Amino acid sequence: MDLEEKREKRPPVTPMMIEEEAALRNGSRGLPPGSWAEAAGPRPRTTERHIAVHKRLVLGFAVSILALLAVTMIAVLLSVRFEECSAAADGPPRASGNGSLPGAARQPPGAGQPPGRPEQEEEEKEARGGEVVEEEEEEEWQRRRELPPWTRPRLPRHLRPLHYNLMLSAFMENFTFSGEVNVQLEVLNASRYIVLHAHRMHIEAVRVAEDKLAGGVRVDRSFFYPQTQVFVVVLNRSLEVQKSYNLKIIYNALIENELLGFFRSSYVLHGERRFLGVTQFSPTHARKAFPCFDEPIYKATFKISIRHQATYLSLSNMPVETSVFEEDGWVTDHFSQTPLMSTYYLAWAVCNFTYRETVTKSGVVVRLYARPDAIRRGSGDYALNITRRLIEFYEDYFKVPYSLPKLDLLAVPKHPYAAMENWGLSVFVEQRILLDPSISSISYLLDVTMVIVHELCHQWFGDLVTPVWWEDVWLKEGFAHYFEFVGTDYLYPGWNMEKQRFLTDVLHEVMLLDGLASSHPVSQEVQQATDIDRVFDWIAYKKGAALIRMLANFMGHSVFQMGLQDYLTIHKYGNAARNDLWNTLSKALKRVGKSVNIQQVMDQWTLQMGYPVITIVGNETTDNVIVISQERFVYDIDAKPKDPALGDSSYLWQIPLTIAVGNTSHISSEAIIWVSNKSEHHRIPALEEASWLLGNINQTGYFRVNYDIRNWRLIINQLTRNHEVISVSNRAGLIDDAFNLARAGYLPQNIPLEIIRYFSEEKDFLPWHAASRALYPLDKLLDRAENYNIFNEYILRQVASMYLKLGWPTNNLNKSLVQASYQHEELRREVIMLACSFGNKHCHQQAATLISDWISSNRNRIPLNVRDIVYCTGVSLMDEDVWEFIWMKFHSTTAVSEKKILLEALTCSDDRNLLNRLLNLSLNSEVVLDQDAIDVIIHVARNPHGRDLAWKFFREKWKILNARYGEALFMNSKLISGVTEFLNTEEELRELKNFIKSYEGGAAVSFSRAVETVEANVRWKKLYKEELFQWLRKSLTH
Ligand SMILES: [Zn+2]
């Protein structure tokens, strides 16, 4: 799953991201208040909407009545009797003859009720009705002095589902569905209870039989237990061990509007709104779509049938086996049976999309489904093409074939994550899969590519071999994230993603987060369903990936690959825990004659939070001896005493430290030193007077390295004289380490700024990117300071010469150029971004000229790769017409990538009234997509003129925001960190603490992280701001 899985750009938490370029600072002019609202307001479409809704209501009602009559008659004719669910609200069976199997499955739920939210009321009633029964049951268990099995956070272990037959009817006209599930159960321990997950549905009938034909086992009663999201069936006798039973449940529910479970979404085609239904079950939402054993360990086979109007098509994990058409314009698709799989990556969809198709060498049929206009434009062709190649890549790399006959990629307008890896039916939000080559930048292309590489990796890591439980979600997410880079290298060999971009986008990114005292281990215990979303955070994704990369490097890539092949082969169609992986990898190492206890090493990295900073100090008295020490790195050293565990020596890691010695023209080959103590002495050969030491070669390790000042000076000299002696990845590593060590107070503030002085000669993208990312938070700490312009001036000086050398791109890249010039174009983009955001005059002028040309000619000739920079600079510098123009374009463009950067550009104004209006409009779903609203708020918070507005807006609208995003925790945590991370005054810290005291709702983890971050910001300003400005003043006068 990709958070935003989650592909979000700035720090915390979101599954896979390319990070965010430094946002642009605003210029001095803005739009006059009021000028925007008229242009901005969504055109009221009340009339059409009412008519449409009215028609739907009438139609829905008519269909419901007809279906009700039909069902009743069939039921009476067949006289099929069912145990009524005792949880049903009013006790007595409903008059509709619900018991009839075929009828019930077809009956629109809520027949006779108006569409709306009947389930909520229903559920409340059920909960009340259930309470009485449940209390009786609980008393019985109390007498036995045991906890009732349904109150425990995990399902009881006495039953195991073997196979599910699931028949669904989707009623798109009133957004309801009905279902009949038949679960074949194996009894491991005798019990009178069946406890399985079911949430937010109405259960019509329950029946238990020894097998499908034999007589039933009487159901005494049944009830929901909402606290653990389970449904309990109490039988009049025990199920017998080793016998197989069939559990049949008939139910109905809503096709929700909230992006989880079986939900609906919509798009406009030829001016008409069209709807689709699609699922998102990970991690715990399958239970909202059908009663099931909704834990990953309960793998079973599934046979799904979906009945829908013939104007729609239906999709699921497997291909359609047969379709049965009815005369009334309905059709039932019967899908082939799945292999053994967990519930969370089961999926289906009902839509009227079209598709394009390709076939892999091994015969896997790959289709991309999207809205018809996108398919016609060819927007899915890029994704389709790379998917075919990637399946071939993974089959070759893992030596395990793709397991299903087909893979569908479904591009949906709305989704809670960037994408979800459902086996054979992976779902992507449109912005992460559709791509129009004529108007997409390289970074957008890279973004799309990596999301696809990620989800395809999951077809093996996740779908084929599944973590036993959610504490090890990083086992699947870490691998998928790591392989984003390996797989992209396969598609674009010149891009060096794994060796380079991984550093800035993953390693540096997550070390920011994991350097907080309030971080958590990558493996984290979790029990309650409501807590499970919490484990999908950047620590799981990015730290997981960084640890896997460190492991691959110290094992050697080919042995690592062999080990993975064994792991997948041994555990396919099953579940595995981290120790299964460590054991398999240790065995692979043994086969090549190496012996490392991988479990022992990796347990320290996965079960302890944070990471070490290694300090290498030359020994003054003994030649060639260095002292290497380790301690836990934290940004807020003051946080240490608060947590005694941080101060003592309990945090120790076994660290594979690679080290090399360099002099003016040469660097030695690397040696590996395993550091496992607090402090160790090591002898280094050939250490001469002028040699410097470099640790963590190519930054393959998940830790920071600090040196004595003498060594830092030697390194700075080396960079100035001949930076190429030090590798590109090490240059980026030195930059990131130095800025962050200084930010945390381990290093004087001037060292990082001195390091980037060689930048007039730096022609590689990665060190620029690392610097730009490290400068960004520093800039945000200073951007409202009085002396800000000194800092500004210093950065502009370092950027000026490369900006002049590189110039602006002159025309749009064509496809063949993409491969060759990626590094160069990204470098140019980075330098232009720094120049424009720090106020380079030429850069501002160029942006203004390009915008004016666009407005006057109505032809957008702005090079794709710098459009976001130009739009934002234009909005911040130019008059209100520009904003209105950008706003108009935001509404009229259909290309998703373009829409996003146009929207973000609107946050670049320095007019506070307009920023406020934009914030208010962001919550209007008709104007701004739900998932984009968060970006609007965060981007306003990054703007120094809007920071306090976004912060105030966030506090005022917290209830609405929490209700909207609370369930997808990563979104909430992205929002919370995005709005608070650059607050840095005592006053703001007080406001944050007061808000936390008074707020209602979850997200405690995100808020404590926010407090720590703001405390560290305030502390840094108090201790180091003046030191930095003094050095800058001195430096600028020289
Ligand atoms: Zn994932």
PDB file of N, CA and C in Angstrom, residues 11 503-516 519 538-539 542-543 546 605 610-613 633-635 696 699-705 733 736-737 740 743 773:
ATOM      1  N   PRO A  11       7.972  15.369   5.308  1.00  0.00           N
ATOM      2  CA  PRO A  11       8.103  14.457   6.405  1.00  0.00           C
ATOM      3  C   PRO A  11       6.793  13.911   6.853  1.00  0.00           C
ATOM      4  N   LEU A 503      18.947   7.984  -1.009  1.00  0.00           N
ATOM      5  CA  LEU A 503      19.489   8.696   0.149  1.00  0.00           C
ATOM      6  C   LEU A 503      18.608   9.869   0.547  1.00  0.00           C
ATOM      7  N   THR A 504      18.343  10.744  -0.418  1.00  0.00           N
ATOM      8  CA  THR A 504      17.581  11.941  -0.062  1.00  0.00           C
ATOM      9  C   THR A 504      16.115  11.606   0.233  1.00  0.00           C
ATOM     10  N   ASP A 505      15.552  10.709  -0.584  1.00  0.00           N
ATOM     11  CA  ASP A 505      14.113  10.497  -0.482  1.00  0.00           C
ATOM     12  C   ASP A 505      13.708   9.559   0.638  1.00  0.00           C
ATOM     13  N   VAL A 506      14.600   8.694   1.035  1.00  0.00           N
ATOM     14  CA  VAL A 506      14.234   7.729   2.069  1.00  0.00           C
ATOM     15  C   VAL A 506      15.083   7.936   3.323  1.00  0.00           C
ATOM     16  N   LEU A 507      16.388   7.744   3.156  1.00  0.00           N
ATOM     17  CA  LEU A 507      17.261   7.732   4.324  1.00  0.00           C
ATOM     18  C   LEU A 507      17.233   9.073   5.066  1.00  0.00           C
ATOM     19  N   HIS A 508      17.509  10.146   4.361  1.00  0.00           N
ATOM     20  CA  HIS A 508      17.547  11.452   5.024  1.00  0.00           C
ATOM     21  C   HIS A 508      16.178  11.828   5.569  1.00  0.00           C
ATOM     22  N   GLU A 509      15.189  11.463   4.806  1.00  0.00           N
ATOM     23  CA  GLU A 509      13.820  11.796   5.174  1.00  0.00           C
ATOM     24  C   GLU A 509      13.420  11.133   6.496  1.00  0.00           C
ATOM     25  N   VAL A 510      13.681   9.845   6.595  1.00  0.00           N
ATOM     26  CA  VAL A 510      13.186   9.142   7.782  1.00  0.00           C
ATOM     27  C   VAL A 510      14.077   9.407   8.985  1.00  0.00           C
ATOM     28  N   MET A 511      15.343   9.746   8.744  1.00  0.00           N
ATOM     29  CA  MET A 511      16.193  10.047   9.894  1.00  0.00           C
ATOM     30  C   MET A 511      15.724  11.324  10.606  1.00  0.00           C
ATOM     31  N   LEU A 512      15.060  12.199   9.865  1.00  0.00           N
ATOM     32  CA  LEU A 512      14.466  13.382  10.489  1.00  0.00           C
ATOM     33  C   LEU A 512      13.439  12.966  11.547  1.00  0.00           C
ATOM     34  N   LEU A 513      12.633  12.018  11.147  1.00  0.00           N
ATOM     35  CA  LEU A 513      11.522  11.585  11.986  1.00  0.00           C
ATOM     36  C   LEU A 513      11.999  10.690  13.120  1.00  0.00           C
ATOM     37  N   ASP A 514      12.915   9.806  12.772  1.00  0.00           N
ATOM     38  CA  ASP A 514      13.377   8.806  13.733  1.00  0.00           C
ATOM     39  C   ASP A 514      14.395   9.418  14.702  1.00  0.00           C
ATOM     40  N   GLY A 515      14.783  10.665  14.471  1.00  0.00           N
ATOM     41  CA  GLY A 515      15.691  11.359  15.383  1.00  0.00           C
ATOM     42  C   GLY A 515      14.937  12.030  16.523  1.00  0.00           C
ATOM     43  N   LEU A 516      13.626  11.865  16.552  1.00  0.00           N
ATOM     44  CA  LEU A 516      12.845  12.437  17.647  1.00  0.00           C
ATOM     45  C   LEU A 516      12.791  11.430  18.799  1.00  0.00           C
ATOM     46  N   SER A 519       9.966   8.918  18.785  1.00  0.00           N
ATOM     47  CA  SER A 519       9.834   7.940  17.695  1.00  0.00           C
ATOM     48  C   SER A 519       9.404   6.584  18.272  1.00  0.00           C
ATOM     49  N   TRP A 538       5.797   6.427   8.223  1.00  0.00           N
ATOM     50  CA  TRP A 538       7.063   6.489   7.507  1.00  0.00           C
ATOM     51  C   TRP A 538       8.151   5.648   8.133  1.00  0.00           C
ATOM     52  N   ILE A 539       8.016   5.424   9.429  1.00  0.00           N
ATOM     53  CA  ILE A 539       9.014   4.558  10.070  1.00  0.00           C
ATOM     54  C   ILE A 539       8.926   3.172   9.428  1.00  0.00           C
ATOM     55  N   LYS A 542       9.904   3.800   5.427  1.00  0.00           N
ATOM     56  CA  LYS A 542      11.219   4.321   5.064  1.00  0.00           C
ATOM     57  C   LYS A 542      12.327   3.727   5.917  1.00  0.00           C
ATOM     58  N   LYS A 543      12.086   3.618   7.217  1.00  0.00           N
ATOM     59  CA  LYS A 543      13.133   2.983   8.015  1.00  0.00           C
ATOM     60  C   LYS A 543      13.225   1.508   7.623  1.00  0.00           C
ATOM     61  N   ALA A 546      15.286   1.421   4.625  1.00  0.00           N
ATOM     62  CA  ALA A 546      16.691   1.757   4.895  1.00  0.00           C
ATOM     63  C   ALA A 546      17.408   0.594   5.592  1.00  0.00           C
ATOM     64  N   TRP A 605      18.105  -3.289  15.473  1.00  0.00           N
ATOM     65  CA  TRP A 605      17.663  -2.196  14.607  1.00  0.00           C
ATOM     66  C   TRP A 605      16.144  -2.138  14.495  1.00  0.00           C
ATOM     67  N   GLY A 610      14.851   4.738  16.984  1.00  0.00           N
ATOM     68  CA  GLY A 610      15.940   5.675  16.743  1.00  0.00           C
ATOM     69  C   GLY A 610      17.122   5.045  16.017  1.00  0.00           C
ATOM     70  N   TYR A 611      18.211   5.778  16.010  1.00  0.00           N
ATOM     71  CA  TYR A 611      19.430   5.301  15.338  1.00  0.00           C
ATOM     72  C   TYR A 611      20.636   5.960  15.994  1.00  0.00           C
ATOM     73  N   PRO A 612      21.817   5.395  15.766  1.00  0.00           N
ATOM     74  CA  PRO A 612      22.992   5.956  16.431  1.00  0.00           C
ATOM     75  C   PRO A 612      23.663   7.061  15.625  1.00  0.00           C
ATOM     76  N   VAL A 613      24.392   7.926  16.326  1.00  0.00           N
ATOM     77  CA  VAL A 613      25.381   8.767  15.671  1.00  0.00           C
ATOM     78  C   VAL A 613      26.734   8.211  16.127  1.00  0.00           C
ATOM     79  N   PHE A 633      21.132   9.249  18.480  1.00  0.00           N
ATOM     80  CA  PHE A 633      20.979  10.616  17.985  1.00  0.00           C
ATOM     81  C   PHE A 633      19.583  11.135  18.320  1.00  0.00           C
ATOM     82  N   VAL A 634      19.496  12.318  18.924  1.00  0.00           N
ATOM     83  CA  VAL A 634      18.180  12.967  19.074  1.00  0.00           C
ATOM     84  C   VAL A 634      18.304  14.461  18.788  1.00  0.00           C
ATOM     85  N   TYR A 635      17.257  15.013  18.200  1.00  0.00           N
ATOM     86  CA  TYR A 635      17.283  16.444  17.872  1.00  0.00           C
ATOM     87  C   TYR A 635      17.211  17.295  19.118  1.00  0.00           C
ATOM     88  N   ASN A 696      30.819   5.412   6.883  1.00  0.00           N
ATOM     89  CA  ASN A 696      29.554   5.093   6.217  1.00  0.00           C
ATOM     90  C   ASN A 696      29.638   5.360   4.714  1.00  0.00           C
ATOM     91  N   GLN A 699      26.871   5.963   2.222  1.00  0.00           N
ATOM     92  CA  GLN A 699      25.704   5.998   3.116  1.00  0.00           C
ATOM     93  C   GLN A 699      24.816   4.760   2.990  1.00  0.00           C
ATOM     94  N   THR A 700      25.443   3.610   3.089  1.00  0.00           N
ATOM     95  CA  THR A 700      24.630   2.389   3.062  1.00  0.00           C
ATOM     96  C   THR A 700      24.073   2.070   4.449  1.00  0.00           C
ATOM     97  N   GLY A 701      24.638   2.697   5.489  1.00  0.00           N
ATOM     98  CA  GLY A 701      24.195   2.385   6.855  1.00  0.00           C
ATOM     99  C   GLY A 701      23.143   3.360   7.342  1.00  0.00           C
ATOM    100  N   TYR A 702      22.326   2.892   8.273  1.00  0.00           N
ATOM    101  CA  TYR A 702      21.258   3.724   8.832  1.00  0.00           C
ATOM    102  C   TYR A 702      21.748   4.408  10.103  1.00  0.00           C
ATOM    103  N   PHE A 703      22.655   5.362   9.946  1.00  0.00           N
ATOM    104  CA  PHE A 703      23.170   6.104  11.101  1.00  0.00           C
ATOM    105  C   PHE A 703      23.872   7.351  10.595  1.00  0.00           C
ATOM    106  N   ARG A 704      24.179   8.251  11.517  1.00  0.00           N
ATOM    107  CA  ARG A 704      24.928   9.455  11.155  1.00  0.00           C
ATOM    108  C   ARG A 704      26.363   9.297  11.610  1.00  0.00           C
ATOM    109  N   VAL A 705      27.275  10.077  10.973  1.00  0.00           N
ATOM    110  CA  VAL A 705      28.679  10.033  11.392  1.00  0.00           C
ATOM    111  C   VAL A 705      29.140  11.452  11.695  1.00  0.00           C
ATOM    112  N   GLY A 733      25.689  12.645   1.634  1.00  0.00           N
ATOM    113  CA  GLY A 733      25.635  12.172   3.019  1.00  0.00           C
ATOM    114  C   GLY A 733      26.286  13.155   3.975  1.00  0.00           C
ATOM    115  N   ASP A 736      23.941  16.153   4.493  1.00  0.00           N
ATOM    116  CA  ASP A 736      22.781  15.885   5.344  1.00  0.00           C
ATOM    117  C   ASP A 736      23.206  15.682   6.797  1.00  0.00           C
ATOM    118  N   ASP A 737      24.284  14.926   7.003  1.00  0.00           N
ATOM    119  CA  ASP A 737      24.759  14.711   8.376  1.00  0.00           C
ATOM    120  C   ASP A 737      25.125  16.039   9.027  1.00  0.00           C
ATOM    121  N   ASN A 740      22.146  18.297   9.947  1.00  0.00           N
ATOM    122  CA  ASN A 740      21.335  17.760  11.034  1.00  0.00           C
ATOM    123  C   ASN A 740      22.093  17.673  12.347  1.00  0.00           C
ATOM    124  N   ARG A 743      21.893  21.101  13.611  1.00  0.00           N
ATOM    125  CA  ARG A 743      20.547  21.439  14.083  1.00  0.00           C
ATOM    126  C   ARG A 743      20.308  20.864  15.475  1.00  0.00           C
ATOM    127  N   ARG A 773      17.173  20.134   0.541  1.00  0.00           N
ATOM    128  CA  ARG A 773      16.289  19.549   1.551  1.00  0.00           C
ATOM    129  C   ARG A 773      16.703  19.909   2.975  1.00  0.00           C
TER     130      ARG A 773
END
